[in-house]
Every structure is written in structure tokens, then in C-alpha cells.
């Protein structure tokens, strides 16, 4: 019976005398290993981005045709879905469908012109035409 009580006491005494040996070399090895893994992940992300595999932008169902700011954080945007254009109002935490229309061809903007003003004029003209004004 004394043998059973002596074994745990002996193990505790040996654990107390043996200090954990953490050397500078092992910490350096861990840091270098982490740096290598992070570098490999960054390299893989860069390669995927260069190859065009990072995002599937071309296979999206909806495409933003254009937009114009109407306030500090509000915008009116035209989104193309199939052969329809949906005019939406975008505000913080809210998207509202304003109008739908068949898909149209966009006239090429003049070089050096302000695209926002061209889009705003085009949108106003299109909505006026649709409403019969």
C-alpha cells in the first residue's frame, strides 16, 4: 500500500525538479514555421488572383449597369438581370425597387466627360420617356 502512495509522490517530485526547457532555438523555429506558412498562403492567394480564379464576376446573375449618388449615403442604381433593368434605390440597410424596364443599349460616353452626369441625364431621360413626359 505504501508503494501505491509513493508512486504519485515520486512523480510529482520529479515534475517539480524538471524545469521546462524552452530554448530560444525552438521559439525561433516556431516563428519561422509560421512565417513560411503565411508566406505560402499569401503566394497562393496572389496566384489565384492573377489567374482570375479569385472571384467569379463574369458568371454573376445580376450586373450593375450604373448608379448616381442622390445623397450622402443614398444612391440610385440600375441593375441588369437577364433582359430586364431594375432601377433600385440604395440606402443604409435598405434596397428598394423603383422601376423595371427592358434592357437597352447604353450610348458610349464622350471621352473626358463626367460619367456621373451622363448617367444621371440618361436615367432622367429614360424615366421621363417611360412615364410619357
Short mmCIF file of C-alpha atoms in Angstrom, two decimals:
data_model
loop_
_atom_site.label_atom_id
_atom_site.label_comp_id
_atom_site.label_asym_id
_atom_site.label_seq_id
_atom_site.Cartn_x
_atom_site.Cartn_y
_atom_site.Cartn_z
CA UNK A 1 0.00 0.00 0.00
CA UNK A 2 2.85 2.33 0.68
CA UNK A 3 4.11 1.63 -2.81
CA UNK A 4 0.83 2.95 -4.30
CA UNK A 5 1.05 6.19 -2.36
CA UNK A 6 4.76 6.60 -3.04
CA UNK A 7 4.48 6.46 -6.85
CA UNK A 8 2.35 9.63 -7.24
CA UNK A 9 4.50 11.49 -4.74
CA UNK A 10 7.67 10.45 -6.62
CA UNK A 11 6.17 11.57 -9.96
CA UNK A 12 5.18 14.95 -8.52
CA UNK A 13 8.70 15.42 -7.11
CA UNK A 14 10.30 14.65 -10.47
CA UNK A 15 7.95 17.02 -12.30
CA UNK A 16 8.81 19.82 -9.89
CA UNK A 17 12.56 19.36 -10.29
CA UNK A 18 12.47 19.14 -14.11
CA UNK A 19 12.01 22.71 -15.34
CA UNK A 20 10.50 23.11 -18.78
CA UNK A 21 13.32 23.70 -21.21
CA UNK A 22 12.10 26.30 -23.71
CA UNK A 23 15.07 27.41 -25.67
CA UNK A 24 15.44 30.36 -27.99
CA UNK A 25 16.10 27.94 -30.84
CA UNK A 26 12.74 26.21 -30.53
CA UNK A 27 10.87 29.55 -30.38
CA UNK A 28 12.76 30.73 -33.45
CA UNK A 29 11.81 27.52 -35.23
CA UNK A 30 8.10 28.07 -34.42
CA UNK A 31 8.19 31.69 -35.61
CA UNK A 32 9.96 30.77 -38.85
CA UNK A 33 7.49 27.95 -39.49
CA UNK A 34 4.60 30.34 -39.02
CA UNK A 35 6.21 32.86 -41.37
CA UNK A 36 6.65 30.17 -44.05
CA UNK A 37 3.01 29.08 -43.78
CA UNK A 38 1.75 32.68 -44.00
CA UNK A 39 4.01 33.35 -47.00
CA UNK A 40 2.68 30.25 -48.76
CA UNK A 41 -0.91 31.36 -48.15
CA UNK A 42 -0.21 34.87 -49.46
CA UNK A 43 1.54 33.42 -52.51
CA UNK A 44 -1.36 31.09 -53.26
CA UNK A 45 -3.85 33.98 -52.98
CA UNK A 46 -1.74 36.11 -55.32
CA UNK A 47 -1.52 33.29 -57.89
CA UNK A 48 -5.28 32.70 -57.77
CA UNK A 49 -5.92 36.41 -58.19
CA UNK A 50 -3.56 36.65 -61.17
CA UNK A 51 -5.21 33.63 -62.80
CA UNK A 52 -8.67 35.15 -62.35
CA UNK A 53 -9.96 32.43 -60.07
CA UNK A 54 -10.44 34.65 -57.00
CA UNK A 55 -13.92 35.85 -57.98
CA UNK A 56 -16.43 34.63 -60.49
CA UNK A 57 -17.56 38.11 -61.58
CA UNK A 58 -18.38 37.03 -65.14
CA UNK A 59 -20.82 34.33 -64.10
CA UNK A 60 -22.97 36.58 -61.92
CA UNK A 61 -26.72 36.64 -62.46
CA UNK A 62 -27.01 40.37 -61.77
CA UNK A 63 -24.77 43.11 -63.15
CA UNK A 64 -24.64 46.75 -62.07
CA UNK A 65 -25.12 48.95 -65.14
CA UNK A 66 -24.58 52.27 -63.39
CA UNK A 67 -25.53 54.46 -60.49
CA UNK A 68 -25.71 58.01 -59.23
CA UNK A 69 -25.46 59.47 -55.72
CA UNK A 70 -28.58 61.27 -54.56
CA UNK A 71 -27.45 61.97 -51.00
CA UNK A 72 -24.64 61.38 -48.54
CA UNK A 73 -25.26 57.65 -48.32
CA UNK A 74 -28.06 57.12 -50.83
CA UNK A 75 -27.73 56.01 -54.45
CA UNK A 76 -29.98 55.19 -57.39
CA UNK A 77 -28.60 52.25 -59.36
CA UNK A 78 -29.57 50.28 -62.43
CA UNK A 79 -29.09 46.53 -62.14
CA UNK A 80 -29.33 44.20 -65.15
CA UNK A 81 -30.94 40.80 -64.57
CA UNK A 82 -31.45 38.69 -67.70
CA UNK A 83 -33.09 41.07 -70.22
CA UNK A 84 -34.53 43.42 -67.59
CA UNK A 85 -33.10 46.53 -65.98
CA UNK A 86 -34.22 47.21 -62.43
CA UNK A 87 -33.83 50.73 -61.05
CA UNK A 88 -33.18 50.46 -57.31
CA UNK A 89 -32.75 52.97 -54.51
CA UNK A 90 -29.96 52.01 -52.12
CA UNK A 91 -29.77 53.44 -48.61
CA UNK A 92 -28.01 52.15 -45.48
CA UNK A 93 -29.70 48.88 -44.56
CA UNK A 94 -32.30 49.12 -47.32
CA UNK A 95 -32.68 48.44 -51.06
CA UNK A 96 -35.94 49.44 -52.77
CA UNK A 97 -37.00 48.60 -56.32
CA UNK A 98 -38.14 51.81 -58.02
CA UNK A 99 -38.83 50.71 -61.58
CA UNK A 100 -38.21 47.99 -64.16
CA UNK A 101 -37.64 48.37 -67.87
CA UNK A 102 -36.46 46.24 -70.78
CA UNK A 103 -32.71 46.12 -71.36
CA UNK A 104 -31.40 48.96 -73.53
CA UNK A 105 -28.14 49.76 -75.23
CA UNK A 106 -26.01 52.37 -73.48
CA UNK A 107 -24.61 55.10 -75.69
CA UNK A 108 -20.85 55.47 -75.43
CA UNK A 109 -19.88 58.34 -73.14
CA UNK A 110 -17.72 61.05 -74.60
CA UNK A 111 -14.03 60.82 -73.75
CA UNK A 112 -13.13 63.17 -70.91
CA UNK A 113 -16.79 63.67 -69.94
CA UNK A 114 -18.16 63.13 -66.46
CA UNK A 115 -19.77 59.67 -66.39
CA UNK A 116 -21.95 60.53 -63.39
CA UNK A 117 -23.58 63.46 -65.16
CA UNK A 118 -24.04 61.43 -68.35
CA UNK A 119 -25.66 58.59 -66.43
CA UNK A 120 -27.88 60.98 -64.45
CA UNK A 121 -29.06 62.65 -67.66
CA UNK A 122 -29.63 59.30 -69.35
CA UNK A 123 -31.58 57.97 -66.34
CA UNK A 124 -33.77 61.08 -66.17
CA UNK A 125 -34.43 60.92 -69.92
CA UNK A 126 -35.28 57.22 -69.80
CA UNK A 127 -37.66 57.61 -66.85
CA UNK A 128 -39.32 60.64 -68.45
CA UNK A 129 -39.74 58.71 -71.70
CA UNK A 130 -41.23 55.75 -69.84
CA UNK A 131 -43.69 57.96 -67.93
CA UNK A 132 -44.72 59.76 -71.11
CA UNK A 133 -43.43 63.22 -70.12
#
